[in-house]
Coordinates of C-alpha atoms in Angstrom, one line a residue:
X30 CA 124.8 98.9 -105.0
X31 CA 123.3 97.3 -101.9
X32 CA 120.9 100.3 -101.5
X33 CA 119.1 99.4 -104.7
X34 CA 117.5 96.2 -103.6
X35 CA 116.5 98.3 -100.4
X36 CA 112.7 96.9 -99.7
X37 CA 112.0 100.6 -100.1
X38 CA 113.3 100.4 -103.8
X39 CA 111.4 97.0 -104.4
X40 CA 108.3 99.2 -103.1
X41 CA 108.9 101.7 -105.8
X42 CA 109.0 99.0 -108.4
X43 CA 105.9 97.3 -107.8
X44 CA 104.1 100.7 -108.1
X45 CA 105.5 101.4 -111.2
X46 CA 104.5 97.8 -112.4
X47 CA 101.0 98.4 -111.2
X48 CA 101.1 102.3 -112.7
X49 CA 102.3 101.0 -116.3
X50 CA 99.8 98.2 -116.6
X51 CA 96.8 100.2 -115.9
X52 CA 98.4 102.4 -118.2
X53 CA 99.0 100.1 -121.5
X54 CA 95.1 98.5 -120.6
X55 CA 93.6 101.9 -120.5
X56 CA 92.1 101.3 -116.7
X57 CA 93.3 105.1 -115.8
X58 CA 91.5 106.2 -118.5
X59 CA 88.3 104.0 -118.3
X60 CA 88.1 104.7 -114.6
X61 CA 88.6 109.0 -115.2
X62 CA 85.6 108.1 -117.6
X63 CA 83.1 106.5 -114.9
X64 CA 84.3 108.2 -112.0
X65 CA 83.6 112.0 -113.5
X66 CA 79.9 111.2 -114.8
X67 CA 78.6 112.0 -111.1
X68 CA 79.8 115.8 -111.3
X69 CA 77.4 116.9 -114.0
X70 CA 78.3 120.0 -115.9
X71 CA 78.6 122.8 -113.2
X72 CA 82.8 124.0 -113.6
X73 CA 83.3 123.7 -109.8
X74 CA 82.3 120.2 -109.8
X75 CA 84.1 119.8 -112.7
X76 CA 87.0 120.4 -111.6
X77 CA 86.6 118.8 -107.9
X78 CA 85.9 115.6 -110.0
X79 CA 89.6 116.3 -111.7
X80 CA 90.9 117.0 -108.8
X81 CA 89.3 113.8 -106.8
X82 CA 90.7 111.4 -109.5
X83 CA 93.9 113.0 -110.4
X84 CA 94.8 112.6 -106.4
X85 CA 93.9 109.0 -106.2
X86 CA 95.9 108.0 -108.9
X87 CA 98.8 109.7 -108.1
X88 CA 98.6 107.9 -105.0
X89 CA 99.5 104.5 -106.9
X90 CA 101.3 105.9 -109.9
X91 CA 103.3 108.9 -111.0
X92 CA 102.9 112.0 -110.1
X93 CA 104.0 112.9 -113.7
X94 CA 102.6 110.4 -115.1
X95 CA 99.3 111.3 -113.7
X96 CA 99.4 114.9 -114.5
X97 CA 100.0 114.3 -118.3
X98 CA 97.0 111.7 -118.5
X99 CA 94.6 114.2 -116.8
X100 CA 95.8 117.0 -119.2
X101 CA 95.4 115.1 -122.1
X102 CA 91.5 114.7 -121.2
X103 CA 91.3 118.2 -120.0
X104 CA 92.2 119.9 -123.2
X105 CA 89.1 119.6 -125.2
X106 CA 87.8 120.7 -121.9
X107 CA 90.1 124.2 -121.8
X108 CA 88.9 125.2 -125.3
X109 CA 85.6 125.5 -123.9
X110 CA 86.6 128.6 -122.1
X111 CA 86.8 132.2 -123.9
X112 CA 90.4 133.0 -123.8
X113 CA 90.3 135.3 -120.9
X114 CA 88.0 133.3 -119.2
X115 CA 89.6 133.1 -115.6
X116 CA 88.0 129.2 -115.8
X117 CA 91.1 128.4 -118.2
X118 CA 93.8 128.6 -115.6
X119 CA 91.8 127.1 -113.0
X120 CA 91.4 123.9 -114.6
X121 CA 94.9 123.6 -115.8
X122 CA 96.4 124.7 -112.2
X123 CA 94.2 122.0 -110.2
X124 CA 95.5 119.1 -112.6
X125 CA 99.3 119.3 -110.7
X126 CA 97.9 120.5 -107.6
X127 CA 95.6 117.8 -107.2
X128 CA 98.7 114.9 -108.5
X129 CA 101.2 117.2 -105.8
X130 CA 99.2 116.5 -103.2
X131 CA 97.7 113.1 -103.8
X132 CA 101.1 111.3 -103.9
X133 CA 101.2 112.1 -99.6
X134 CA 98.2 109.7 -99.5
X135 CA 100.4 107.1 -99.9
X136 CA 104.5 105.5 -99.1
X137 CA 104.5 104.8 -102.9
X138 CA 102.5 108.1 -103.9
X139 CA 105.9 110.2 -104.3
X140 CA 109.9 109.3 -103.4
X141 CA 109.9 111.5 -100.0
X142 CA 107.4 109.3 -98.3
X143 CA 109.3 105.9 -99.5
X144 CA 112.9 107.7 -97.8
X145 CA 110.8 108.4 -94.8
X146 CA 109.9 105.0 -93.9
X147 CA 113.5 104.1 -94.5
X148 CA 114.3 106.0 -91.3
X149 CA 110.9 105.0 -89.5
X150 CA 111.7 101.9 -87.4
X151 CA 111.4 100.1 -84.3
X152 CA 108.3 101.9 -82.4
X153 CA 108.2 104.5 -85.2
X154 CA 107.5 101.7 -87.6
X155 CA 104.2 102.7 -89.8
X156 CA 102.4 100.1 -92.2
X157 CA 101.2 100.9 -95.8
X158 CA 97.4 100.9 -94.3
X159 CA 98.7 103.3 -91.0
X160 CA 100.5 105.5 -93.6
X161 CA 97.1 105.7 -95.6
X162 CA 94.7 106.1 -92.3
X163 CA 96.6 109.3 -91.9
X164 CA 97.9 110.6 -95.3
X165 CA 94.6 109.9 -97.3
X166 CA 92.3 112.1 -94.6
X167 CA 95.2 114.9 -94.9
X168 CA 95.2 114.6 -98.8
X169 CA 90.8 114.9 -98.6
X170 CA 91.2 118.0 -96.4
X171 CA 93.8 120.1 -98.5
X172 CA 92.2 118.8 -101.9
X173 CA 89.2 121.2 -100.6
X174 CA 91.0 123.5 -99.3
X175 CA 93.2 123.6 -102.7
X176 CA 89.5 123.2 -104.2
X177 CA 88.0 126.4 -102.6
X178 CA 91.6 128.4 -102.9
X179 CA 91.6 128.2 -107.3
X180 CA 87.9 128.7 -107.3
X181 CA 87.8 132.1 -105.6
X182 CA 91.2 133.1 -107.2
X183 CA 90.1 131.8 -110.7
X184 CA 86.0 132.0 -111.0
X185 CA 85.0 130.4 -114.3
X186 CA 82.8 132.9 -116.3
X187 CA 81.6 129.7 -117.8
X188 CA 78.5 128.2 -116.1
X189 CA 78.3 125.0 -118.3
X190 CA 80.8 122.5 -119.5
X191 CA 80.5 118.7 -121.5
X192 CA 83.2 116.8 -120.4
X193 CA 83.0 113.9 -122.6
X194 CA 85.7 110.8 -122.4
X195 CA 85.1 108.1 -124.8
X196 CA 86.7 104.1 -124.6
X197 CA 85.4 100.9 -122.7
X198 CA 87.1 98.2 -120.4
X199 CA 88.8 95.6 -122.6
X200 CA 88.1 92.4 -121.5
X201 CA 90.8 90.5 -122.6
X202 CA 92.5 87.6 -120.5
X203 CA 95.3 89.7 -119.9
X204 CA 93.5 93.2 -119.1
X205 CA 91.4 91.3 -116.6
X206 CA 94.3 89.7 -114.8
X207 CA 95.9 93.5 -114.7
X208 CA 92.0 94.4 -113.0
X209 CA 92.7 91.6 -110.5
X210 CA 95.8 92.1 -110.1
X211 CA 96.0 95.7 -109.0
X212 CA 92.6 95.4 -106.8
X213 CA 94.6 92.8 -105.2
X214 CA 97.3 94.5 -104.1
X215 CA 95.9 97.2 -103.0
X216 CA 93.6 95.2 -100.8
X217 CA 96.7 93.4 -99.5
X218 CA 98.3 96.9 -98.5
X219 CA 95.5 97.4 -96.8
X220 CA 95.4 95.0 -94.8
X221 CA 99.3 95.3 -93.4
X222 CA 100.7 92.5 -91.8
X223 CA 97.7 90.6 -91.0
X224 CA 98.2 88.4 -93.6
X225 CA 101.8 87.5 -92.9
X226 CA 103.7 89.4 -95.9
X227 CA 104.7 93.0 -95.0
X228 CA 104.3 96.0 -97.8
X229 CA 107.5 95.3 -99.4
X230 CA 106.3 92.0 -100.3
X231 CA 103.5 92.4 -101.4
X232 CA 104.9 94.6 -104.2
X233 CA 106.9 92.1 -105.4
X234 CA 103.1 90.5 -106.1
X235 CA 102.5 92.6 -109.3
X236 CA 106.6 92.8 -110.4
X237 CA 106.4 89.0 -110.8
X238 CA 102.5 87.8 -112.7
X239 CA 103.0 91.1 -115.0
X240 CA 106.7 89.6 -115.7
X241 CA 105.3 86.1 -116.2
X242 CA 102.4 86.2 -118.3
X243 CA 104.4 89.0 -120.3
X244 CA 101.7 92.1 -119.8
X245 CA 104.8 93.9 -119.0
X246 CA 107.8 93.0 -121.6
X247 CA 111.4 94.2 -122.4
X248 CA 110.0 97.5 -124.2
X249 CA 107.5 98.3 -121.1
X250 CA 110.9 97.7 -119.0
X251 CA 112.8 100.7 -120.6
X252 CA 110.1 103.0 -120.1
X253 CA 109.9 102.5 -116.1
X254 CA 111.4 105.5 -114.2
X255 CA 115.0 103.7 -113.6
X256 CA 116.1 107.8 -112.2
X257 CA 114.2 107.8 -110.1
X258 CA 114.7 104.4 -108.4
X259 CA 118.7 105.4 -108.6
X260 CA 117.9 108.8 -107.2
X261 CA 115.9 107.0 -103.9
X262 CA 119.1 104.5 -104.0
X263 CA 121.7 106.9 -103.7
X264 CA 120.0 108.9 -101.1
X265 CA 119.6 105.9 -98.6
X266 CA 123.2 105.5 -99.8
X267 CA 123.8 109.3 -98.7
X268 CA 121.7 108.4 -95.1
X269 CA 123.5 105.1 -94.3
X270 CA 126.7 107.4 -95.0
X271 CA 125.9 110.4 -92.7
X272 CA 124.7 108.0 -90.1
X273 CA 128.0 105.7 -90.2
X274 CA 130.5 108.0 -90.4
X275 CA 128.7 110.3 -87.6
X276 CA 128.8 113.2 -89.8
X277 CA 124.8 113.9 -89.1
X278 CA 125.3 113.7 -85.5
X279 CA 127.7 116.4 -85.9
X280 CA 126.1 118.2 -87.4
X281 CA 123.1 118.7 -85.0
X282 CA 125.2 118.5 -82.3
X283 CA 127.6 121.7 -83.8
X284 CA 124.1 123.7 -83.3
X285 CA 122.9 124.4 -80.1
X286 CA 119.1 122.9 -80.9
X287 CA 118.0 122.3 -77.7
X288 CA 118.3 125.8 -76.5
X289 CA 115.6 126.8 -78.7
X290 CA 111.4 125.9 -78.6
X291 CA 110.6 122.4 -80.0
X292 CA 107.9 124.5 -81.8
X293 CA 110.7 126.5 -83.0
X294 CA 113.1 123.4 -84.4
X295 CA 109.7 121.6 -85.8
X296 CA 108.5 124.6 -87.7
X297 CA 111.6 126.3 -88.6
X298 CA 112.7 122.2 -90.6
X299 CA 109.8 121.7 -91.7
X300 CA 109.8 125.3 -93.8
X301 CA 113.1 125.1 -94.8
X302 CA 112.3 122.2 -96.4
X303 CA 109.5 123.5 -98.0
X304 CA 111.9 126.4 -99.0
X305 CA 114.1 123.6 -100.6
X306 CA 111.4 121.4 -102.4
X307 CA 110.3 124.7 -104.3
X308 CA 113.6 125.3 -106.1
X309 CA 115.0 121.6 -106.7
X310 CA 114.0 118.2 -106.9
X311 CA 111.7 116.9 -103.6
X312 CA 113.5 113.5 -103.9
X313 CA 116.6 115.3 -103.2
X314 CA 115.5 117.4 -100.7
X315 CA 114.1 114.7 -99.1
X316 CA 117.6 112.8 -99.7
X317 CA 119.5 115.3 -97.8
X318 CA 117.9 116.4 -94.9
X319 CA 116.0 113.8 -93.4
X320 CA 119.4 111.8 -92.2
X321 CA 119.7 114.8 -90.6
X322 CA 116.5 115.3 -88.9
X323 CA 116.0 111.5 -87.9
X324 CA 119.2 112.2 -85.9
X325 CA 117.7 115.3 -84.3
X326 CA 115.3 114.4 -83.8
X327 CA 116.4 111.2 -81.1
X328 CA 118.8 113.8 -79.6
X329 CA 116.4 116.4 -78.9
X330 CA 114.5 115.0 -75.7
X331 CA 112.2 118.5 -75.5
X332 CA 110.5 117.5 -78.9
X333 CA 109.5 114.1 -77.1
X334 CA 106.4 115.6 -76.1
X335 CA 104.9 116.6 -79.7
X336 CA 106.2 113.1 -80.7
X337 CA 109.7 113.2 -81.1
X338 CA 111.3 111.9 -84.6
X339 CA 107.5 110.8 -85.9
X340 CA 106.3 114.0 -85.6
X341 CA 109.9 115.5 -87.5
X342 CA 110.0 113.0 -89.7
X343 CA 106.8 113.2 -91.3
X344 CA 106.1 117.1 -91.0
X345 CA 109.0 117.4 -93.3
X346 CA 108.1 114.8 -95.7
X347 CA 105.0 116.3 -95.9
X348 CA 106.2 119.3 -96.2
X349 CA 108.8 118.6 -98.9
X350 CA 105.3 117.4 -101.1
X351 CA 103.8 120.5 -100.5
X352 CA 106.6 122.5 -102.2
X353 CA 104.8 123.5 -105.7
X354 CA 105.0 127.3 -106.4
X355 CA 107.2 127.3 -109.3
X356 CA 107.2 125.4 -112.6
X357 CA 110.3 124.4 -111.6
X358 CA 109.3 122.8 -108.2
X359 CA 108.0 120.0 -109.9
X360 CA 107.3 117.6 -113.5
X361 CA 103.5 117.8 -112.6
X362 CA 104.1 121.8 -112.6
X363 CA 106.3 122.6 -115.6
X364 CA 103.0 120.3 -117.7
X365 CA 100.6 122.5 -116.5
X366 CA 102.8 125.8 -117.6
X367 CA 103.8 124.1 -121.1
X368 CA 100.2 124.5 -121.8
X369 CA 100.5 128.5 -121.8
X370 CA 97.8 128.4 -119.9
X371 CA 99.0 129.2 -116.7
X372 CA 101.4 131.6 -115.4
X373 CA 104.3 131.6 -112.7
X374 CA 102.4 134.1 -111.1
X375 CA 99.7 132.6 -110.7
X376 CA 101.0 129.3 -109.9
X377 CA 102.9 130.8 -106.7
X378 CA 99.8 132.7 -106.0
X379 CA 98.3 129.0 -105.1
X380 CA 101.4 127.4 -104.0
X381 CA 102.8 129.3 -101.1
X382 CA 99.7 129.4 -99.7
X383 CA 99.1 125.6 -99.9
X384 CA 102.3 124.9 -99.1
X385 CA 102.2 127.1 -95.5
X386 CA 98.4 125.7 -94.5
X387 CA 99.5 122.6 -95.2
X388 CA 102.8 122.1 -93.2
X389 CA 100.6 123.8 -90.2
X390 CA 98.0 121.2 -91.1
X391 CA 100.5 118.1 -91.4
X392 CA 101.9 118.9 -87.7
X393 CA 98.5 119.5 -86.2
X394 CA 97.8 115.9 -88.0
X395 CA 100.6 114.1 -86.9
X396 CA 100.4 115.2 -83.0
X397 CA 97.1 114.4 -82.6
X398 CA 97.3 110.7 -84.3
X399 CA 100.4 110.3 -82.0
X400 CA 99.3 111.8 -78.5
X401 CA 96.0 109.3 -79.1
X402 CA 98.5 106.3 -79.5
X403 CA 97.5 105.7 -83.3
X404 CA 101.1 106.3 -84.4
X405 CA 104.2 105.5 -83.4
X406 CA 102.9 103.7 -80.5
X407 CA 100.4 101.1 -80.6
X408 CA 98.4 99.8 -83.9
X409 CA 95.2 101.1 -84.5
X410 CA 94.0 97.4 -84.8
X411 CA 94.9 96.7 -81.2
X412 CA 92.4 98.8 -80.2
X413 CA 89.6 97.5 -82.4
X414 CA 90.5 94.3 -80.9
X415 CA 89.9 95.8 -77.7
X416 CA 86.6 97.8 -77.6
X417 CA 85.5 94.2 -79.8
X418 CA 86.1 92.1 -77.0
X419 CA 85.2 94.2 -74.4
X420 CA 81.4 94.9 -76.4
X421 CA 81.2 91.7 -77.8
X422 CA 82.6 89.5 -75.4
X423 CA 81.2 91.1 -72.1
X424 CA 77.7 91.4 -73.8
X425 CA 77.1 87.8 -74.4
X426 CA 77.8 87.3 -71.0
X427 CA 74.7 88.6 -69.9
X428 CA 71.2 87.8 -70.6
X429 CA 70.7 89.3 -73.4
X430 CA 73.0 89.4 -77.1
X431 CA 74.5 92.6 -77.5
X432 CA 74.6 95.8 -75.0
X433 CA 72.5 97.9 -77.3
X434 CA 69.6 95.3 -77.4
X435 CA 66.7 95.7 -74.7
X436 CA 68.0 93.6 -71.8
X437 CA 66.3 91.7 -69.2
X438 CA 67.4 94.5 -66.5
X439 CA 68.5 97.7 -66.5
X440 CA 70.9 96.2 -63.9
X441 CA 72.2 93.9 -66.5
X442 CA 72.7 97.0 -69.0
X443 CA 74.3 98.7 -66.6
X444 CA 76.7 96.4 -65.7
X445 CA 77.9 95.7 -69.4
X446 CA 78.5 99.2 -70.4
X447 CA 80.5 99.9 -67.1
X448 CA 82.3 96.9 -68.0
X449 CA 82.9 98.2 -71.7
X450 CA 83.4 101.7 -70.8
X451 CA 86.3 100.0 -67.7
X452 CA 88.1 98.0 -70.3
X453 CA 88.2 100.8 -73.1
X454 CA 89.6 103.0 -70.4
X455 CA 92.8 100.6 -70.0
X456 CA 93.0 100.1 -73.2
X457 CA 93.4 103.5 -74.0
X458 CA 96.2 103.7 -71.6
X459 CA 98.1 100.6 -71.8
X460 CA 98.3 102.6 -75.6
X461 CA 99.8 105.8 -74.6
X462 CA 102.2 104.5 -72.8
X463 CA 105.4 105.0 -74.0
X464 CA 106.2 101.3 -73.5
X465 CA 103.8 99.9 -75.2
X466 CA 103.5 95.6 -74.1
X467 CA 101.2 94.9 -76.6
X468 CA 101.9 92.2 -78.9
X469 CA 102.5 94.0 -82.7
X470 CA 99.9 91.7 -84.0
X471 CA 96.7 93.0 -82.8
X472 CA 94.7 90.7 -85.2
X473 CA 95.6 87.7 -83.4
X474 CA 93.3 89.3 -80.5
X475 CA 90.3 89.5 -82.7
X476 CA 90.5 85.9 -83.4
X477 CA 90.7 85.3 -79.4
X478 CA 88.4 87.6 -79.1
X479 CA 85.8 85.1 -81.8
X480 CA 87.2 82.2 -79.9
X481 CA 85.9 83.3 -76.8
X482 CA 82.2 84.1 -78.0
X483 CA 81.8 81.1 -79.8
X484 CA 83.1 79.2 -77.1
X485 CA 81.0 81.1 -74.2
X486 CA 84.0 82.1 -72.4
X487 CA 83.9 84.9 -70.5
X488 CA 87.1 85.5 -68.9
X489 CA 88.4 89.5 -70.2
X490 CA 90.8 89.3 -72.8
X491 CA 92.4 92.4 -70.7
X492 CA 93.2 90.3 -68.0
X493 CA 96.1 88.1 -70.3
X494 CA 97.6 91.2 -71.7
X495 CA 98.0 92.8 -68.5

C-alpha cells in the first residue's frame, strides 16, 4: 500500500484533478473552439488544427479522455465527407494518433513516462520543465510527420470543410478559479525547482483548492481513473520487488548482454517493447520491463557512451507510447475504430510506421540532449546562468553597455567577446563532465549573476565555481 502515496501517484492525481475540472467547466471545449479558427477550411489544416490541440491536451489530461472529446466535435465534421471519401478515415485516425503521441510531451501525459521517472534518480534525475524541453519538440516533430504520413495515405477528395464549435467561457467564480488554477500549475511545472516545491508538489496545488472550494465533489471523485493509479501502484510495487529480491539483476546478468553492440541491446529493447505495447496495455508494459532495463542498463558499462540508463530508460518509454497499430493497443484506438470509420488495416498501415520512425527518432533525441550535457548531467538553467554572466557581466565591465552595442574600441569589443566566447567554452565543459560540481540550483547563479551588475562587480562568476 506504500506504493500508492508514491510522489509519482500524487503526480497522477493532480493531473486528473486538473483534466476533470477543465472538463465539468467546458475549458477543453472552449479552448478546441478558439484554437481551431486559425486553420480556415482547407482539410489538411483541418486536421493539423485537430491534431495540434488533441496533442496538447493529452499532454495534461487523458489520453482517453482526450480522444472521446475530440471525436465528439469531429463527427459533424466526418458527415461532411462522401462515404468513400478517403478524407473520412483520415480525420478519425489523426484524433488517437495525435492523443498517442501527445501524452510523451509530458511525465503526467501517459502512465509510462510517470514509471520512468520513478527509476530516474540521482544524476539521471529529470524535472517536469527538462522532461517537456525534450518530449514537447519530439511530440512537434512526429505530429508532422504523423501529419504528412495520413495525408498522403488518406487524401480528402473534399477541398472545403466548416468546422463549427459553439459555447462561451463561463465566468463564474468557480470556473475562473479552475482558469487560474490550471494556468498556475502549469506555470509552476515549468519553472521546476526554482521556486522551492518540486513537481510532485506542485500537484498536490490543484488536488487541494478544487477539494476545498468543492469544484470537485464526491460524485466527480468516483469518476477519476482509480485503475489506473492502482495499475502505476502495483507496478512500482512489481520494480521495488525485482530490485530487492535481486531477481532483475538476474535476470540480465543470466544473458550474456555485454557481448553484444550497445546499438544492438538499445534497439533490440526498445522494439520489443514496442512489440509489447501493441498487443497489451503500455502501463503494463511499461510496469514490467523497465525494472529490468534500469538494471541493465547500470551493468552494461559499453552503453555508457550513448548515455547509459538515460538513454535506455527513455528510448523505451518512448517507445512503449508509440505502440498504436491495433485497436487493441490502446483506449484512444478502439474510439476511433467504434466509429466504423476506420479499419485495422488501415490503422497498422499508420502505426508500425510511426511507431519504427519514432523509436529511431526518440534515441537520436535522447543522445544528442545527453552528449551536449542537457540531460542527465547538468541543468539546462546552469548554462543560461552562465553565457548571462559571462555576456552580461563581462560587458558592463567595459566602456560601453552590452557587447553588441558600438563600443568605444574595437579593442574593447574584442576583448569582451573573447572573454564571453573563454567562459562559454568552460562552461560547456565543466557540463559534460561526467562529474558534474555544479550546484543543482542553477537559478541561484542568475541572481549572483544580477547582484554583480547592479553592484559593478566584475570578478567572473566562473572563477567561484571552479
Amino acid at each position: 500500500m506504500a506504493t500508492f502515496a508514491s510522489p509519482i501517484i500524487m503526480l497522477f492525481l493532480g493531473g486528473f484533478f486538473l483534466a476533470m475540472a477543465a472538463t465539468k467547466y467546458r475549458l477543453d471545449v472552449n479552448l478546441a473552439r478558439v484554437l481551431l479558427k486559425p486553420f480556415g477550411s482547407d482539410p489538411r489544416f483541418v486536421m493539423l488544427g485537430l491534431m495540434l490541440i488533441t496533442g496538447i491536451f493529452s499532454m495534461f489530461m487523458s489520453n482517453t479522455a482526450t480522444t472521446a472529446m475530440m471525436l465528439s466535435i469531429l463527427t459533424p465534421v466526418i458527415a461532411v465527407f462522401g462515404p468513400k471519401d478517403p478524407g473520412r478515415i483520415a480525420f478519425a485516425l489523426c484524433i488517437p494518433v495525435a492523443a498517442n503521441i501527445g501524452g510523451i510531451g509530458t511525465p503526467i501525459g501517459t502512465p509510462p513516462n510517470a514509471i520512468a521517472l520513478k527509476y530516474l534518480v540521482g544524476d539521471n534525475y529529470i524535472s517536469f520543465g527538462e522532461w517537456m524541453a525534450f518530449g514537447v519538440p519530439f511530440v512537434v516533430v512526429m505530429m508532422a510527420l504523423a501529419w504528412m504520413l495520413i495525408n498522403f495515405l488518406y487524401t480528402a477528395d473534399q477541398k472545403k470543410i466548416e468546422l463549427s464549435i459553439k459555447g462561451k467561457f463561463l465566468k463564474t467564480p468557480k470556473a475562473i478559479m479552475v482558469y487560474i488554477t490550471f494556468a498556475l500549475t502549469i506555470i509552476l511545472w515549468l519553472m521546476g525547482s526554482s521556486h522551492g516545491m518540486n513537481s510532485y508538489t506542485v500537484a498536490l496545488i490543484p488536488v487541494a483548492i478544487f477539494s476545498l472550494t468543492g469544484i470537485i465533489n464526491k460524485e466527480d471523485l468516483k469518476k477519476i481513473s482509480w485503475d489506473v493509479l492502482w495499475l502505476v501502484s502495483g507496478g512500482i510495487a512489481l520494480g521495488l520487488a525485482l530490485d530487492k529480491t535481486g531477481l532483475a539483476r538476474l535476470v540480465v546478468h543470466s544473458i550474456p548482454f555485454d557481448g553484444f553492440s550497445p546499438y544492438v541491446v538499445l534497439f533490440g529493447a526498445a522494439f520489443l517493447c514496442l512489440l509489447m505495447a501493441n498487443f497489451m496495455s503500455h502501463t503494463a508494459t511499461a510496469n514490467l520491463l523497465m525494472p529490468i532495463m534500469a538494471a541493465l542498463g547500470t551493468s552494461m558499462t559499453s552503453l555508457t557512451p550513448l548515455g547509459g540508463e538515460l538513454t535506455l530508460i527513455l528510448v523505451v518509454t518512448f517507445a512503449a507510447s508509440l505502440g498504436m497499430s491495433l485497436p487493441i493497443s490502446t483506449p484512444p484506438n478502439a474510439l476511433a475504430h467504434a466509429t466504423g470509420h476506420v479499419q485495422s488495416s488501415q490503422m497498422a498501415r499508420v502505426g508500425v510506421i510511426l511507431g519504427v520512425v519514432g523509436v529511431m527518432l526518440s534515441f537520436v533525441l535522447v543522445w544528442l540532449l545527453h552528449a551536449v550535457g542537457h540531460i542527465g548531467r547538468c541543468q539546462w538553467n546552469y548554462w543560461f546562468a552562465i553565457i548571462f554572466q559571462s555576456l552580461v557581466v563581462r560587458s558592463l565591465s567595459m566602456p560601453s553597455k552590452l557587447c553588441f552595442v558600438k563600443r568605444r574600441t574595437m579593442t574593447d569589443s574584442i576583448m569582451c567577446w573573447k572573454g564571453s566566447l573563454r567562459d562559454i567554452s568552460r562552461a560547456t565543459k565543466m557540463a559534460s563532465s561526467p562529474n558534474c560540481s555544479m550546484p543543482r540550483k542553477g537559478h541561484s547563479l542568475v541572481y549572483t549573476a544580477f547582484s554583480r551588475v547592479l553592484g559593478w562587480r566584475h570578478q567572473p562568476l566562473l572563477q567561484k565555481l571552479t
